[in-house]
CSV table of C-alpha atoms and ligand atoms in Angstrom, one decimal:
chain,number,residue,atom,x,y,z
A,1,UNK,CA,97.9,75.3,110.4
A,2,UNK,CA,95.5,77.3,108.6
A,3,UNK,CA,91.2,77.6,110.0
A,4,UNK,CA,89.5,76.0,106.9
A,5,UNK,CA,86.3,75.5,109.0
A,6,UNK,CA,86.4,79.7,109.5
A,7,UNK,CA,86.7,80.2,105.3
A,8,UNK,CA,84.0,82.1,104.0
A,9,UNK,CA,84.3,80.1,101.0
A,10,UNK,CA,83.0,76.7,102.6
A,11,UNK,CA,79.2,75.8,102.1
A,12,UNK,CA,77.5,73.4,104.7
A,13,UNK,CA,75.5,71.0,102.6
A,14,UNK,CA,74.8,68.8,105.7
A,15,UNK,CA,70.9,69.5,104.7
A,16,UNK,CA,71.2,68.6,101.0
A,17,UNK,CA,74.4,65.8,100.6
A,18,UNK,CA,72.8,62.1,100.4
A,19,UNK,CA,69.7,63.2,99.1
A,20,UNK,CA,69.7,63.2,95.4
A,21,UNK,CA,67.5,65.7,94.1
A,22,UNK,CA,67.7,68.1,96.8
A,23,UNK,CA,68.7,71.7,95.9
A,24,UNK,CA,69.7,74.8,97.5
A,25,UNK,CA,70.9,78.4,96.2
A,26,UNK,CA,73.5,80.1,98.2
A,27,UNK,CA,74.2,84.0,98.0
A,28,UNK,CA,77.4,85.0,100.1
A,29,UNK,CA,79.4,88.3,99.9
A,30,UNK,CA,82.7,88.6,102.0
A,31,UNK,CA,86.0,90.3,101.9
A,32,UNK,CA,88.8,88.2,100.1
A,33,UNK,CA,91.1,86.5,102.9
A,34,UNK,CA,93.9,86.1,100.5
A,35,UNK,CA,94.6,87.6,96.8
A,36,UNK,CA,93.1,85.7,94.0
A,37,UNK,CA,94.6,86.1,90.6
A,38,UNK,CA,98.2,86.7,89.1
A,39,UNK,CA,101.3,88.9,89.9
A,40,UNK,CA,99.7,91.1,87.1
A,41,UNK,CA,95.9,91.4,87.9
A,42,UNK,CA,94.4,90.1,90.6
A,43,UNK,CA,91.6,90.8,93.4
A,44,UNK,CA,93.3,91.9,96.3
A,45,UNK,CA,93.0,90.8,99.6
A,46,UNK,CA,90.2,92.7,101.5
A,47,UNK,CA,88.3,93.5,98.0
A,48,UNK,CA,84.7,92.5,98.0
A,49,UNK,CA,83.7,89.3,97.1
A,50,UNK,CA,79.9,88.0,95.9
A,51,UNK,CA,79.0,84.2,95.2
A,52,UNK,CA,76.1,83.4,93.6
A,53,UNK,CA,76.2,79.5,93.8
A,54,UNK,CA,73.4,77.0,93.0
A,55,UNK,CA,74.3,73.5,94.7
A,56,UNK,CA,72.2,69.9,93.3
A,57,UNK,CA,72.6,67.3,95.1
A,58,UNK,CA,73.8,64.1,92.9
A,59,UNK,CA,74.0,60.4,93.8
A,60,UNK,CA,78.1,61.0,93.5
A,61,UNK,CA,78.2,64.5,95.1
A,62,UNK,CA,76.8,67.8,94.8
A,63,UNK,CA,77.1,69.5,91.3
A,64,UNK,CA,77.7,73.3,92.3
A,65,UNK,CA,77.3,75.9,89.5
A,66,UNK,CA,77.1,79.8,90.1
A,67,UNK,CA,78.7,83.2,89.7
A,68,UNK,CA,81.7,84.6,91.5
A,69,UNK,CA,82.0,88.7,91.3
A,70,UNK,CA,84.7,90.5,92.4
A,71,UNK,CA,86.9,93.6,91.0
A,72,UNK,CA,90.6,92.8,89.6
A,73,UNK,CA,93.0,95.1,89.4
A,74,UNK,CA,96.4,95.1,87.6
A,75,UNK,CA,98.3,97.7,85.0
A,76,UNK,CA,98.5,97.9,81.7
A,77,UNK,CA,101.0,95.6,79.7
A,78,UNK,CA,101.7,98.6,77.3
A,79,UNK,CA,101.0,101.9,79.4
A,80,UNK,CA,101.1,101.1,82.6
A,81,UNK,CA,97.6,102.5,83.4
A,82,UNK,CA,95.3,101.3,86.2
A,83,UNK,CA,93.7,98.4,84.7
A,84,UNK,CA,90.0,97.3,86.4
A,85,UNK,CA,88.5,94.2,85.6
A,86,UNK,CA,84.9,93.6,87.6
A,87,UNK,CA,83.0,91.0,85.0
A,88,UNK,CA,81.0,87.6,86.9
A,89,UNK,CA,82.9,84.6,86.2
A,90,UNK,CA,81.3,81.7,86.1
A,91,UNK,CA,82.3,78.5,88.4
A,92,UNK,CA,81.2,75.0,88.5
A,93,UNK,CA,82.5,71.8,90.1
A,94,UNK,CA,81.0,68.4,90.9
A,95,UNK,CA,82.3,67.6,95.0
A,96,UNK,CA,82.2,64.2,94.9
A,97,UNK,CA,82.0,61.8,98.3
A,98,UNK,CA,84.9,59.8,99.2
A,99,UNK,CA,83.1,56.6,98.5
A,100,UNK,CA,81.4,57.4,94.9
A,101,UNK,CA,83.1,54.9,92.5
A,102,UNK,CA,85.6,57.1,89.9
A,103,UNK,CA,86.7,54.2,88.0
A,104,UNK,CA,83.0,53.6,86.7
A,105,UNK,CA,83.8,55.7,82.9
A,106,UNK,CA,81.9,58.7,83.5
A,107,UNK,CA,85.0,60.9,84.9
A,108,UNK,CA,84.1,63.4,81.9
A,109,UNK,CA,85.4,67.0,83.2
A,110,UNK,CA,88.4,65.5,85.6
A,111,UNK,CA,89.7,68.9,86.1
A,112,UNK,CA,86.3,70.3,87.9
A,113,UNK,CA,85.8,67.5,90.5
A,114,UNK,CA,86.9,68.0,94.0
A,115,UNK,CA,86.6,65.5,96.7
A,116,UNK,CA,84.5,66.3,100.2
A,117,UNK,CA,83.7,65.1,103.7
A,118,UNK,CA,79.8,65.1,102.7
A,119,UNK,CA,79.0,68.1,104.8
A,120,UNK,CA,81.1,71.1,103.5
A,121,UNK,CA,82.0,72.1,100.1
A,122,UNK,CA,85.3,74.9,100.0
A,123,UNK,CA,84.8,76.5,97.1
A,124,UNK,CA,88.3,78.2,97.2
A,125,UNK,CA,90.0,76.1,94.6
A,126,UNK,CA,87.4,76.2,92.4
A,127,UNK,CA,86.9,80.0,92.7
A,128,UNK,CA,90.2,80.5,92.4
A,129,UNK,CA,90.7,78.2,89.2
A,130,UNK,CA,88.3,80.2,87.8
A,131,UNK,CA,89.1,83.8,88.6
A,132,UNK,CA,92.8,83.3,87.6
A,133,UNK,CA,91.5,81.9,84.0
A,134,UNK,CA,89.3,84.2,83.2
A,135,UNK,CA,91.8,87.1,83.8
A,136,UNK,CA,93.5,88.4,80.7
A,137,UNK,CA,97.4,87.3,80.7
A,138,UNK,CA,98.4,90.4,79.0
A,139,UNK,CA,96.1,93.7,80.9
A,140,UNK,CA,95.3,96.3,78.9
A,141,UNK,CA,93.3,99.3,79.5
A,142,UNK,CA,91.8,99.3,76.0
A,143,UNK,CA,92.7,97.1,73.4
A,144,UNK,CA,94.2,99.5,70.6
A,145,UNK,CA,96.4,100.9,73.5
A,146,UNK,CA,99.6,102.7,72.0
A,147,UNK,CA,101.1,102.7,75.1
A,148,UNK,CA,104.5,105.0,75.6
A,149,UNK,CA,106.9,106.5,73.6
A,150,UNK,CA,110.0,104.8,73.1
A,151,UNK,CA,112.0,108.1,73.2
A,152,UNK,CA,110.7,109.9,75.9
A,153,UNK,CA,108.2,107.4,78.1
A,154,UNK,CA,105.0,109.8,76.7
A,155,UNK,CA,101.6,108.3,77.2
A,156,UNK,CA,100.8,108.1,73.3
A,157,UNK,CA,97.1,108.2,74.3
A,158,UNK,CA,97.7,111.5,75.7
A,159,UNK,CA,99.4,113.1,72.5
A,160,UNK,CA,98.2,110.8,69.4
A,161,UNK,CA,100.4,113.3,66.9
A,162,UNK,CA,103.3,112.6,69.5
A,163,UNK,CA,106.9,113.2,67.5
A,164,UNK,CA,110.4,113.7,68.0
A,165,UNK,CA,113.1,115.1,65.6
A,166,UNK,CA,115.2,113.0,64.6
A,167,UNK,CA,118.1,113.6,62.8
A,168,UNK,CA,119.1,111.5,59.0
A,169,UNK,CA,122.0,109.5,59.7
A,170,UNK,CA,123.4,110.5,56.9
A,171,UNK,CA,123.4,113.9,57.9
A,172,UNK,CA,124.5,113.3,61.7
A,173,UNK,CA,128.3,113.8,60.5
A,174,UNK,CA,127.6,116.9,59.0
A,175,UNK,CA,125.8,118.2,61.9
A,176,UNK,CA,128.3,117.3,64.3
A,177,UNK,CA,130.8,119.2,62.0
A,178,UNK,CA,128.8,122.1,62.1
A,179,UNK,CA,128.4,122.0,65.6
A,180,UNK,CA,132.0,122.0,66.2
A,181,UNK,CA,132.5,125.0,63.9
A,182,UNK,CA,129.7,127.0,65.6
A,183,UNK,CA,131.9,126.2,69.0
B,1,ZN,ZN1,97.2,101.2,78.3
B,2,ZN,ZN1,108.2,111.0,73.1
């Protein structure tokens, strides 16, 4: 069994929950228990993590909206360069109570509503969600990267006039013939 209650990612909204109207801002900065992210980019576990989170208590829940900022780090699809991605990413979920009525028409963003106890929201899904969505599937360090050379595993970055010889087919025969009389 895992400690949810110790998760720096679970807000106490004891003072706010069942009092529609009621509002608080929250500003937390931790280090990442686990990795958030993809087998390509990701923060890693230990990295700094800031939330910026505003939280509005609702009739239904509490509508949470805010900022998470953390640096990602991956590699390049096409160079293999350190790839460092450290722009806010925005978050927001309604953490509804057990007893507020779903079946009433108004489910209108299913995928952002999270259910609650009424005294603790866990952000961790919802940061999560949103950290791996707004990391690019395919890293690159820059988007015109030219990535390596095909022959010889270059960085075409380096070396933008980057050649090799290469030899007509048409004329490999007659190489090979003269190589064999040079011999
Ligand atoms: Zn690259
Ligand atoms: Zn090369």
């Amino acid at each position: 069994m895992s400690h949810p209650e110790s998760s720096p990612y679970r807000i106490h909204v004891r003072d706010i929950a069942r009092a529609p109207g009621a509002h608080k801002t929250v500003h937390e900065s931790f280090s990442a228990p686990e990795r958030l992210g993809t087998s390509l980019i990701g923060v890693p576990a230990g990295a700094d993590v800031e939330l910026d989170m505003s939280l509005e208590s609702l009739s239904e829940g509490v509508w949470v909206t805010g900022t998470v900022t953390a640096e990602a780090v991956g590699e390049c699809g096409r160079c293999l360069d350190e790839v460092r991605v450290d722009e806010p990413v925005q978050v927001q979920g309604l953490f509804a109570y057990p007893d507020a009525s779903a079946d009433d028409g108004e489910e209108s963003d299913a995928q952002d509503v999270f259910e609650f106890d009424g005294e603790t929201v866990d952000l961790e899904g919802a940061v999560r969600d949103a950290v791996v969505t707004s990391l690019p599937f395919t890293p690159l360090c820059r988007p015109d990267c030219p990535g390596l050379c095909g022959e010889c595993g270059a960085r075409l970055a380096d070396d933008p006039g980057h050649a090799h010889e290469t030899i007509d087919p048409r004329w490999s025969h007659l190489k090979s013939l003269l190589d064999e009389k040079e011999s």
